[in-house]
Amino acid sequence: TFSKLSLCLSFSTDAMANPSPAKSMGDPGITPLSPSHTQVQSEPSFVVVVAIDFGTTSSGYAYAFTKEPECIHTMRRWEGGDPGVSNQKTPTTILLTPDRKFHSFGYAARDFYHDLDPSESKHWLYLEKFKMKLHTTANLSIDTDLHAANGKRVKALDIFAYALAFFKEQALKELSDQTGGEFDNNDVRWVITVPAIWKMPAKQFMREASYKSGLVSRENPEQLIIALEPEAASIYCRKLRLHQMVDLGTQTTQNGFSPTDNVGSGMTQAKEHVRRNRQSRTFLVENVVGELWSELEEGDRYVVVDCGGGTVDLTVHQIRLPEGHLKELYKASGGPYGSIGIDYEFEKLLCKIFGQDFIDQFKIKRPAAWVDLMIAFESRKRAAAPDRTNPLNINLPFSFIDYYKKFRGHSVEHALRKSNVDFVKWSSQGMLRMSPDAMNSLFKPTIDHIIQHLTELFEKPEVSDIKFLFLVGGFAESPLLQQAVQNMLQGRSRIIIPHDVGLTILKGAVLFGLDPSVIKVRRSPLTYGVGVLNRFVEGKHPAEKLLVKDGTRWCTDVFDTFIAADQSVALGEMVKRSYTPAKPSQQVIVIHVYCSEKESVGFISEPGVRKCGTLRLDVSGTESTAPRREIQTLMQFGDTEIRAMAVDVSTGRTVKASIDFLSQ
């Protein structure tokens, strides 16, 4: 609707005190006002911080009261955990009734769905591993759809909102039980973790889902912090004492055990240690800086490799002493190389043996049995190790064997014999017997991706001389991955794995919520700027951008950069620019904010530049005495989100806008 209002802005040259050395876009002799950096306002006060780790494969929450920040409580144990899988978190699975109302989440959703009669279950909507859709959808919007197990489509925003509402209810219930009264949501600061490599639309999507779920209100956005997963891990790893981690690089004693050459054994002992301490559910995070951290000096660099279910996130941090603040040295990289890649490889193997047509049919006709098969695979997947010699057995559900015979007219056993797939045999107990080599080959593509990415990262100049590599996230427990990372690094830096590796991010997110200022400097993922008019200069500006208005020659579509991609930004940094309306009589000023992944942008019409926000300032009915009206535009960076505002200097009128990455 605003597109008809032609926005004409030129630079107000009279307001050009102390020009900044900001990279000019080749405009004739004018530079924007120097960006003024203002500090963040004081933090609002909350009684408790609750962090939600909304994972691809599993999710959970943890909390700490601001009065005792060293006590981090993790959530209650979930009902219905799996054998062989620690149930500190619950699976990220959600079940909706046939009329699309929320029914259950986690183990409860999975078990209920599983117990439904097949004729009923096809009407229920069951979703799992849906978080990856936010990373893989190219043009993510509020209307993006997800597919349930029965093939029906649902709005992604609804599903994410249902999940967050579930965690809100669980956490508030637990807090009420602890404090002996109704706990008020306004006393909670919520933290939601997202992968650092997510693009801006996906991060904003999580915030929109939070508003929809009632976690926080639009009027009070400060109540929610979107935290980056590897940053949260980084904050927690600073607190580690030597007995809380496995150090793969050295053969030192941890926990009174001396790790043998077997990579996995240290982890097994660590798990036992965690299991023994699991009953308490409260982790004491000592307020001292951990022993590990005390070995780090000003300027030391370390890498956090966050290996989750969906993504692998690599972040390079540097220590800033004395407070031990963190500075992001190299922009987050990584990709969709999480542990669900192994599940896809298993599915590909099944397609090879039984035929893609059968597997596709089976998933739709017997969705609960398919879920069962993947659960059986999950627990065997965790038993894969470099030195394993005996085969892994995977139970095939009876309905799989039965349905296959109906579908093909011959037995599962016959299919296996005929398929020529090496290393996978049929056992008379109704199981697929996979040799360790067969299982390890399912890991190979995913692990190769991670190693390739790490190799490329370590070749970057910013990433020379890394003291530690922290391996965190649920997939970091895999001995196969640990060994691959060790072989690749060849002792170039020490590999540290926290014991409770699956909860590292959750606990770090709580610490971040208690003190968000600990991360001081980030790299901007995008270039931001606004569209302006500049005086047209012959020979410099392209002829097709010439616009003549009231006898003045303007160059249109000029991109005025506020911050460039990969530039360091301090948390809460404010960048300010001044403009003036090209026509003094203008009643409304519309300022469009644009962004691009490219570092240098000349014009808003270049490919890859997209509009991500609009500031609409009404300047009617106020006559300004100044010869040229000054409009200031401010953008605040450094948090995971960006805010923009415009001020009419003569009247003090202000408009704010949050940058929108979701409208197509």
PDB file of C-alpha atoms in Angstrom, residues 443-646:
ATOM      1  CA  PHE A 443      27.649 -42.663   9.482  1.00  0.00           C
ATOM      2  CA  LYS A 444      30.244 -42.010   6.815  1.00  0.00           C
ATOM      3  CA  PRO A 445      28.491 -39.369   4.601  1.00  0.00           C
ATOM      4  CA  THR A 446      27.458 -37.262   7.606  1.00  0.00           C
ATOM      5  CA  ILE A 447      30.828 -37.510   9.370  1.00  0.00           C
ATOM      6  CA  ASP A 448      32.672 -36.815   6.093  1.00  0.00           C
ATOM      7  CA  HIS A 449      30.668 -33.588   5.709  1.00  0.00           C
ATOM      8  CA  ILE A 450      31.596 -32.488   9.230  1.00  0.00           C
ATOM      9  CA  ILE A 451      35.283 -33.330   8.772  1.00  0.00           C
ATOM     10  CA  GLN A 452      35.411 -31.573   5.404  1.00  0.00           C
ATOM     11  CA  HIS A 453      33.866 -28.503   6.995  1.00  0.00           C
ATOM     12  CA  LEU A 454      36.286 -28.557   9.909  1.00  0.00           C
ATOM     13  CA  THR A 455      39.224 -29.001   7.540  1.00  0.00           C
ATOM     14  CA  GLU A 456      38.158 -25.950   5.532  1.00  0.00           C
ATOM     15  CA  LEU A 457      37.611 -23.961   8.717  1.00  0.00           C
ATOM     16  CA  PHE A 458      41.085 -24.758  10.048  1.00  0.00           C
ATOM     17  CA  GLU A 459      42.613 -23.450   6.815  1.00  0.00           C
ATOM     18  CA  LYS A 460      41.207 -19.950   7.414  1.00  0.00           C
ATOM     19  CA  PRO A 461      43.724 -17.374   8.700  1.00  0.00           C
ATOM     20  CA  GLU A 462      41.383 -16.365  11.558  1.00  0.00           C
ATOM     21  CA  VAL A 463      41.380 -19.955  12.714  1.00  0.00           C
ATOM     22  CA  SER A 464      45.085 -20.504  13.114  1.00  0.00           C
ATOM     23  CA  ASP A 465      46.431 -21.513  16.476  1.00  0.00           C
ATOM     24  CA  ILE A 466      43.298 -22.930  18.129  1.00  0.00           C
ATOM     25  CA  LYS A 467      43.868 -23.995  21.720  1.00  0.00           C
ATOM     26  CA  PHE A 468      40.754 -26.078  22.325  1.00  0.00           C
ATOM     27  CA  LEU A 469      38.026 -27.652  20.261  1.00  0.00           C
ATOM     28  CA  PHE A 470      34.831 -28.196  22.259  1.00  0.00           C
ATOM     29  CA  LEU A 471      32.685 -30.990  20.884  1.00  0.00           C
ATOM     30  CA  VAL A 472      29.110 -30.546  22.133  1.00  0.00           C
ATOM     31  CA  GLY A 473      25.531 -31.534  21.236  1.00  0.00           C
ATOM     32  CA  GLY A 474      23.963 -34.996  21.316  1.00  0.00           C
ATOM     33  CA  PHE A 475      25.825 -36.289  18.254  1.00  0.00           C
ATOM     34  CA  ALA A 476      29.146 -35.471  19.973  1.00  0.00           C
ATOM     35  CA  GLU A 477      28.614 -38.635  22.037  1.00  0.00           C
ATOM     36  CA  SER A 478      29.300 -40.761  18.950  1.00  0.00           C
ATOM     37  CA  PRO A 479      32.687 -42.498  19.271  1.00  0.00           C
ATOM     38  CA  LEU A 480      32.850 -42.655  15.460  1.00  0.00           C
ATOM     39  CA  LEU A 481      32.585 -38.871  15.215  1.00  0.00           C
ATOM     40  CA  GLN A 482      35.042 -38.364  18.087  1.00  0.00           C
ATOM     41  CA  GLN A 483      37.616 -40.572  16.396  1.00  0.00           C
ATOM     42  CA  ALA A 484      37.176 -38.842  13.027  1.00  0.00           C
ATOM     43  CA  VAL A 485      37.713 -35.392  14.610  1.00  0.00           C
ATOM     44  CA  GLN A 486      40.770 -36.687  16.454  1.00  0.00           C
ATOM     45  CA  ASN A 487      42.281 -38.129  13.262  1.00  0.00           C
ATOM     46  CA  MET A 488      41.654 -34.892  11.380  1.00  0.00           C
ATOM     47  CA  LEU A 489      43.201 -32.601  14.010  1.00  0.00           C
ATOM     48  CA  GLN A 490      46.262 -34.777  14.633  1.00  0.00           C
ATOM     49  CA  GLY A 491      46.991 -33.034  17.891  1.00  0.00           C
ATOM     50  CA  ARG A 492      46.700 -29.473  16.515  1.00  0.00           C
ATOM     51  CA  SER A 493      44.359 -28.583  19.352  1.00  0.00           C
ATOM     52  CA  ARG A 494      42.907 -30.311  22.386  1.00  0.00           C
ATOM     53  CA  ILE A 495      39.468 -31.862  21.996  1.00  0.00           C
ATOM     54  CA  ILE A 496      37.241 -31.368  25.013  1.00  0.00           C
ATOM     55  CA  ILE A 497      33.885 -33.106  25.439  1.00  0.00           C
ATOM     56  CA  PRO A 498      31.728 -32.113  28.425  1.00  0.00           C
ATOM     57  CA  HIS A 499      30.258 -35.142  30.231  1.00  0.00           C
ATOM     58  CA  ASP A 500      26.650 -34.103  29.926  1.00  0.00           C
ATOM     59  CA  VAL A 501      27.244 -33.234  26.327  1.00  0.00           C
ATOM     60  CA  GLY A 502      23.549 -33.331  25.349  1.00  0.00           C
ATOM     61  CA  LEU A 503      22.688 -30.753  28.015  1.00  0.00           C
ATOM     62  CA  THR A 504      25.606 -28.391  27.458  1.00  0.00           C
ATOM     63  CA  ILE A 505      23.591 -26.002  25.297  1.00  0.00           C
ATOM     64  CA  LEU A 506      20.644 -26.004  27.655  1.00  0.00           C
ATOM     65  CA  LYS A 507      22.769 -25.094  30.660  1.00  0.00           C
ATOM     66  CA  GLY A 508      24.754 -22.522  28.722  1.00  0.00           C
ATOM     67  CA  ALA A 509      21.486 -20.932  27.566  1.00  0.00           C
ATOM     68  CA  VAL A 510      20.414 -20.528  31.208  1.00  0.00           C
ATOM     69  CA  LEU A 511      23.747 -18.851  32.034  1.00  0.00           C
ATOM     70  CA  PHE A 512      23.319 -16.585  28.989  1.00  0.00           C
ATOM     71  CA  GLY A 513      19.818 -15.586  30.146  1.00  0.00           C
ATOM     72  CA  LEU A 514      21.226 -14.693  33.568  1.00  0.00           C
ATOM     73  CA  ASP A 515      23.904 -12.490  31.966  1.00  0.00           C
ATOM     74  CA  PRO A 516      23.267 -11.701  28.276  1.00  0.00           C
ATOM     75  CA  SER A 517      26.175  -9.252  28.159  1.00  0.00           C
ATOM     76  CA  VAL A 518      28.755 -12.049  28.258  1.00  0.00           C
ATOM     77  CA  ILE A 519      28.841 -12.225  24.469  1.00  0.00           C
ATOM     78  CA  LYS A 520      30.316  -8.902  23.462  1.00  0.00           C
ATOM     79  CA  VAL A 521      30.999  -9.021  19.745  1.00  0.00           C
ATOM     80  CA  ARG A 522      29.316 -10.869  16.916  1.00  0.00           C
ATOM     81  CA  ARG A 523      29.793 -10.945  13.164  1.00  0.00           C
ATOM     82  CA  SER A 524      26.896  -9.517  11.202  1.00  0.00           C
ATOM     83  CA  PRO A 525      25.475 -12.264   8.978  1.00  0.00           C
ATOM     84  CA  LEU A 526      24.120  -9.749   6.448  1.00  0.00           C
ATOM     85  CA  THR A 527      24.715  -6.292   5.010  1.00  0.00           C
ATOM     86  CA  TYR A 528      21.992  -3.822   6.055  1.00  0.00           C
ATOM     87  CA  GLY A 529      21.132  -0.439   4.642  1.00  0.00           C
ATOM     88  CA  VAL A 530      18.369   1.852   3.413  1.00  0.00           C
ATOM     89  CA  GLY A 531      17.382   3.016  -0.049  1.00  0.00           C
ATOM     90  CA  VAL A 532      18.122   6.681  -0.739  1.00  0.00           C
ATOM     91  CA  LEU A 533      18.355   9.278  -3.509  1.00  0.00           C
ATOM     92  CA  ASN A 534      21.705  10.882  -4.195  1.00  0.00           C
ATOM     93  CA  ARG A 535      22.596  13.827  -6.447  1.00  0.00           C
ATOM     94  CA  PHE A 536      23.205  12.398  -9.914  1.00  0.00           C
ATOM     95  CA  VAL A 537      26.799  12.545 -11.116  1.00  0.00           C
ATOM     96  CA  GLU A 538      27.471  12.157 -14.852  1.00  0.00           C
ATOM     97  CA  GLY A 539      29.854   9.350 -15.704  1.00  0.00           C
ATOM     98  CA  LYS A 540      29.589   7.946 -12.212  1.00  0.00           C
ATOM     99  CA  HIS A 541      25.974   6.898 -11.941  1.00  0.00           C
ATOM    100  CA  PRO A 542      24.247   4.647 -14.492  1.00  0.00           C
ATOM    101  CA  ALA A 543      21.998   6.643 -16.841  1.00  0.00           C
ATOM    102  CA  GLU A 544      18.977   4.421 -16.200  1.00  0.00           C
ATOM    103  CA  LYS A 545      19.016   5.506 -12.528  1.00  0.00           C
ATOM    104  CA  LEU A 546      18.556   9.199 -13.405  1.00  0.00           C
ATOM    105  CA  LEU A 547      15.429  10.829 -11.993  1.00  0.00           C
ATOM    106  CA  VAL A 548      14.705  14.520 -12.600  1.00  0.00           C
ATOM    107  CA  LYS A 549      12.400  16.100 -10.005  1.00  0.00           C
ATOM    108  CA  ASP A 550      11.640  19.839  -9.840  1.00  0.00           C
ATOM    109  CA  GLY A 551      14.764  20.522 -11.874  1.00  0.00           C
ATOM    110  CA  THR A 552      17.050  18.497  -9.583  1.00  0.00           C
ATOM    111  CA  ARG A 553      18.849  15.469 -11.013  1.00  0.00           C
ATOM    112  CA  TRP A 554      18.785  12.483  -8.650  1.00  0.00           C
ATOM    113  CA  CYS A 555      20.265   9.006  -8.772  1.00  0.00           C
ATOM    114  CA  THR A 556      17.639   6.553  -7.510  1.00  0.00           C
ATOM    115  CA  ASP A 557      17.927   3.186  -5.735  1.00  0.00           C
ATOM    116  CA  VAL A 558      21.174   3.982  -3.943  1.00  0.00           C
ATOM    117  CA  PHE A 559      21.906   1.498  -1.121  1.00  0.00           C
ATOM    118  CA  ASP A 560      23.242   3.363   1.919  1.00  0.00           C
ATOM    119  CA  THR A 561      25.046   0.789   4.073  1.00  0.00           C
ATOM    120  CA  PHE A 562      24.544   0.742   7.827  1.00  0.00           C
ATOM    121  CA  ILE A 563      26.649  -2.344   8.436  1.00  0.00           C
ATOM    122  CA  ALA A 564      28.363  -4.819   6.119  1.00  0.00           C
ATOM    123  CA  ALA A 565      28.197  -8.600   6.248  1.00  0.00           C
ATOM    124  CA  ASP A 566      30.901 -10.177   8.401  1.00  0.00           C
ATOM    125  CA  GLN A 567      31.657  -6.849  10.096  1.00  0.00           C
ATOM    126  CA  SER A 568      32.124  -7.076  13.874  1.00  0.00           C
ATOM    127  CA  VAL A 569      29.225  -5.616  15.829  1.00  0.00           C
ATOM    128  CA  ALA A 570      29.154  -4.975  19.546  1.00  0.00           C
ATOM    129  CA  LEU A 571      26.095  -6.098  21.441  1.00  0.00           C
ATOM    130  CA  GLY A 572      23.528  -3.321  21.521  1.00  0.00           C
ATOM    131  CA  GLU A 573      25.518  -1.126  19.140  1.00  0.00           C
ATOM    132  CA  MET A 574      23.445   1.673  17.644  1.00  0.00           C
ATOM    133  CA  VAL A 575      24.238   2.985  14.165  1.00  0.00           C
ATOM    134  CA  LYS A 576      22.758   6.367  13.300  1.00  0.00           C
ATOM    135  CA  ARG A 577      22.328   8.143   9.959  1.00  0.00           C
ATOM    136  CA  SER A 578      20.711  11.476   9.084  1.00  0.00           C
ATOM    137  CA  TYR A 579      18.578  12.172   6.020  1.00  0.00           C
ATOM    138  CA  THR A 580      16.419  14.963   4.744  1.00  0.00           C
ATOM    139  CA  PRO A 581      13.294  14.787   2.556  1.00  0.00           C
ATOM    140  CA  ALA A 582      14.087  15.596  -1.067  1.00  0.00           C
ATOM    141  CA  LYS A 583      10.868  17.642  -1.209  1.00  0.00           C
ATOM    142  CA  PRO A 584      10.302  20.019   1.728  1.00  0.00           C
ATOM    143  CA  SER A 585       6.536  19.654   1.321  1.00  0.00           C
ATOM    144  CA  GLN A 586       6.544  15.899   1.880  1.00  0.00           C
ATOM    145  CA  GLN A 587       3.880  14.768   4.407  1.00  0.00           C
ATOM    146  CA  VAL A 588       4.967  11.177   4.937  1.00  0.00           C
ATOM    147  CA  ILE A 589       8.456   9.778   4.851  1.00  0.00           C
ATOM    148  CA  VAL A 590       8.816   6.098   4.094  1.00  0.00           C
ATOM    149  CA  ILE A 591      12.202   4.526   4.709  1.00  0.00           C
ATOM    150  CA  HIS A 592      12.782   1.025   3.387  1.00  0.00           C
ATOM    151  CA  VAL A 593      15.405  -1.163   5.051  1.00  0.00           C
ATOM    152  CA  TYR A 594      17.197  -3.680   2.808  1.00  0.00           C
ATOM    153  CA  CYS A 595      19.574  -6.535   3.416  1.00  0.00           C
ATOM    154  CA  SER A 596      21.893  -8.706   1.355  1.00  0.00           C
ATOM    155  CA  GLU A 597      24.359 -11.541   1.896  1.00  0.00           C
ATOM    156  CA  LYS A 598      26.928  -9.674  -0.217  1.00  0.00           C
ATOM    157  CA  GLU A 599      29.441  -7.485   1.600  1.00  0.00           C
ATOM    158  CA  SER A 600      29.304  -4.487  -0.703  1.00  0.00           C
ATOM    159  CA  VAL A 601      26.080  -3.363  -2.314  1.00  0.00           C
ATOM    160  CA  GLY A 602      25.725  -0.289  -4.530  1.00  0.00           C
ATOM    161  CA  PHE A 603      22.042  -0.304  -5.418  1.00  0.00           C
ATOM    162  CA  ILE A 604      18.908  -1.794  -3.916  1.00  0.00           C
ATOM    163  CA  SER A 605      18.059  -3.204  -7.346  1.00  0.00           C
ATOM    164  CA  GLU A 606      21.057  -5.590  -7.347  1.00  0.00           C
ATOM    165  CA  PRO A 607      20.320  -9.330  -7.293  1.00  0.00           C
ATOM    166  CA  GLY A 608      20.146 -10.815  -3.796  1.00  0.00           C
ATOM    167  CA  VAL A 609      19.034  -7.558  -2.144  1.00  0.00           C
ATOM    168  CA  ARG A 610      15.691  -7.888  -0.352  1.00  0.00           C
ATOM    169  CA  LYS A 611      13.479  -5.487   1.537  1.00  0.00           C
ATOM    170  CA  CYS A 612      13.270  -6.514   5.186  1.00  0.00           C
ATOM    171  CA  GLY A 613      11.601  -3.594   6.929  1.00  0.00           C
ATOM    172  CA  THR A 614       9.745  -0.307   6.476  1.00  0.00           C
ATOM    173  CA  LEU A 615       9.722   2.807   8.648  1.00  0.00           C
ATOM    174  CA  ARG A 616       6.801   5.133   7.942  1.00  0.00           C
ATOM    175  CA  LEU A 617       7.116   8.547   9.609  1.00  0.00           C
ATOM    176  CA  ASP A 618       4.254  11.032   9.456  1.00  0.00           C
ATOM    177  CA  VAL A 619       5.706  14.570   9.285  1.00  0.00           C
ATOM    178  CA  SER A 620       2.493  16.345   8.367  1.00  0.00           C
ATOM    179  CA  GLY A 621       1.066  19.287  10.271  1.00  0.00           C
ATOM    180  CA  THR A 622       4.384  20.289  11.821  1.00  0.00           C
ATOM    181  CA  GLU A 623       6.201  23.128  10.195  1.00  0.00           C
ATOM    182  CA  SER A 624       9.886  23.016  10.821  1.00  0.00           C
ATOM    183  CA  THR A 625      11.823  26.277  11.015  1.00  0.00           C
ATOM    184  CA  ALA A 626      15.073  24.601  10.034  1.00  0.00           C
ATOM    185  CA  PRO A 627      16.061  25.137   6.396  1.00  0.00           C
ATOM    186  CA  ARG A 628      16.225  21.367   5.887  1.00  0.00           C
ATOM    187  CA  ARG A 629      14.337  18.859   7.935  1.00  0.00           C
ATOM    188  CA  GLU A 630      16.545  16.220   9.553  1.00  0.00           C
ATOM    189  CA  ILE A 631      15.303  12.646   9.855  1.00  0.00           C
ATOM    190  CA  GLN A 632      17.507  10.343  11.894  1.00  0.00           C
ATOM    191  CA  THR A 633      17.446   6.605  11.298  1.00  0.00           C
ATOM    192  CA  LEU A 634      18.855   4.314  13.972  1.00  0.00           C
ATOM    193  CA  MET A 635      19.548   0.613  13.786  1.00  0.00           C
ATOM    194  CA  GLN A 636      20.486  -1.452  16.793  1.00  0.00           C
ATOM    195  CA  PHE A 637      22.639  -4.500  16.123  1.00  0.00           C
ATOM    196  CA  GLY A 638      24.483  -7.171  17.946  1.00  0.00           C
ATOM    197  CA  ASP A 639      21.643  -9.134  19.427  1.00  0.00           C
ATOM    198  CA  THR A 640      20.352 -12.059  17.373  1.00  0.00           C
ATOM    199  CA  GLU A 641      17.743  -9.611  16.145  1.00  0.00           C
ATOM    200  CA  ILE A 642      17.839  -6.122  14.689  1.00  0.00           C
ATOM    201  CA  ARG A 643      15.650  -3.165  15.561  1.00  0.00           C
ATOM    202  CA  ALA A 644      15.224   0.021  13.573  1.00  0.00           C
ATOM    203  CA  MET A 645      13.728   3.424  14.361  1.00  0.00           C
ATOM    204  CA  ALA A 646      13.338   6.813  12.709  1.00  0.00           C
TER     205      ALA A 646
END
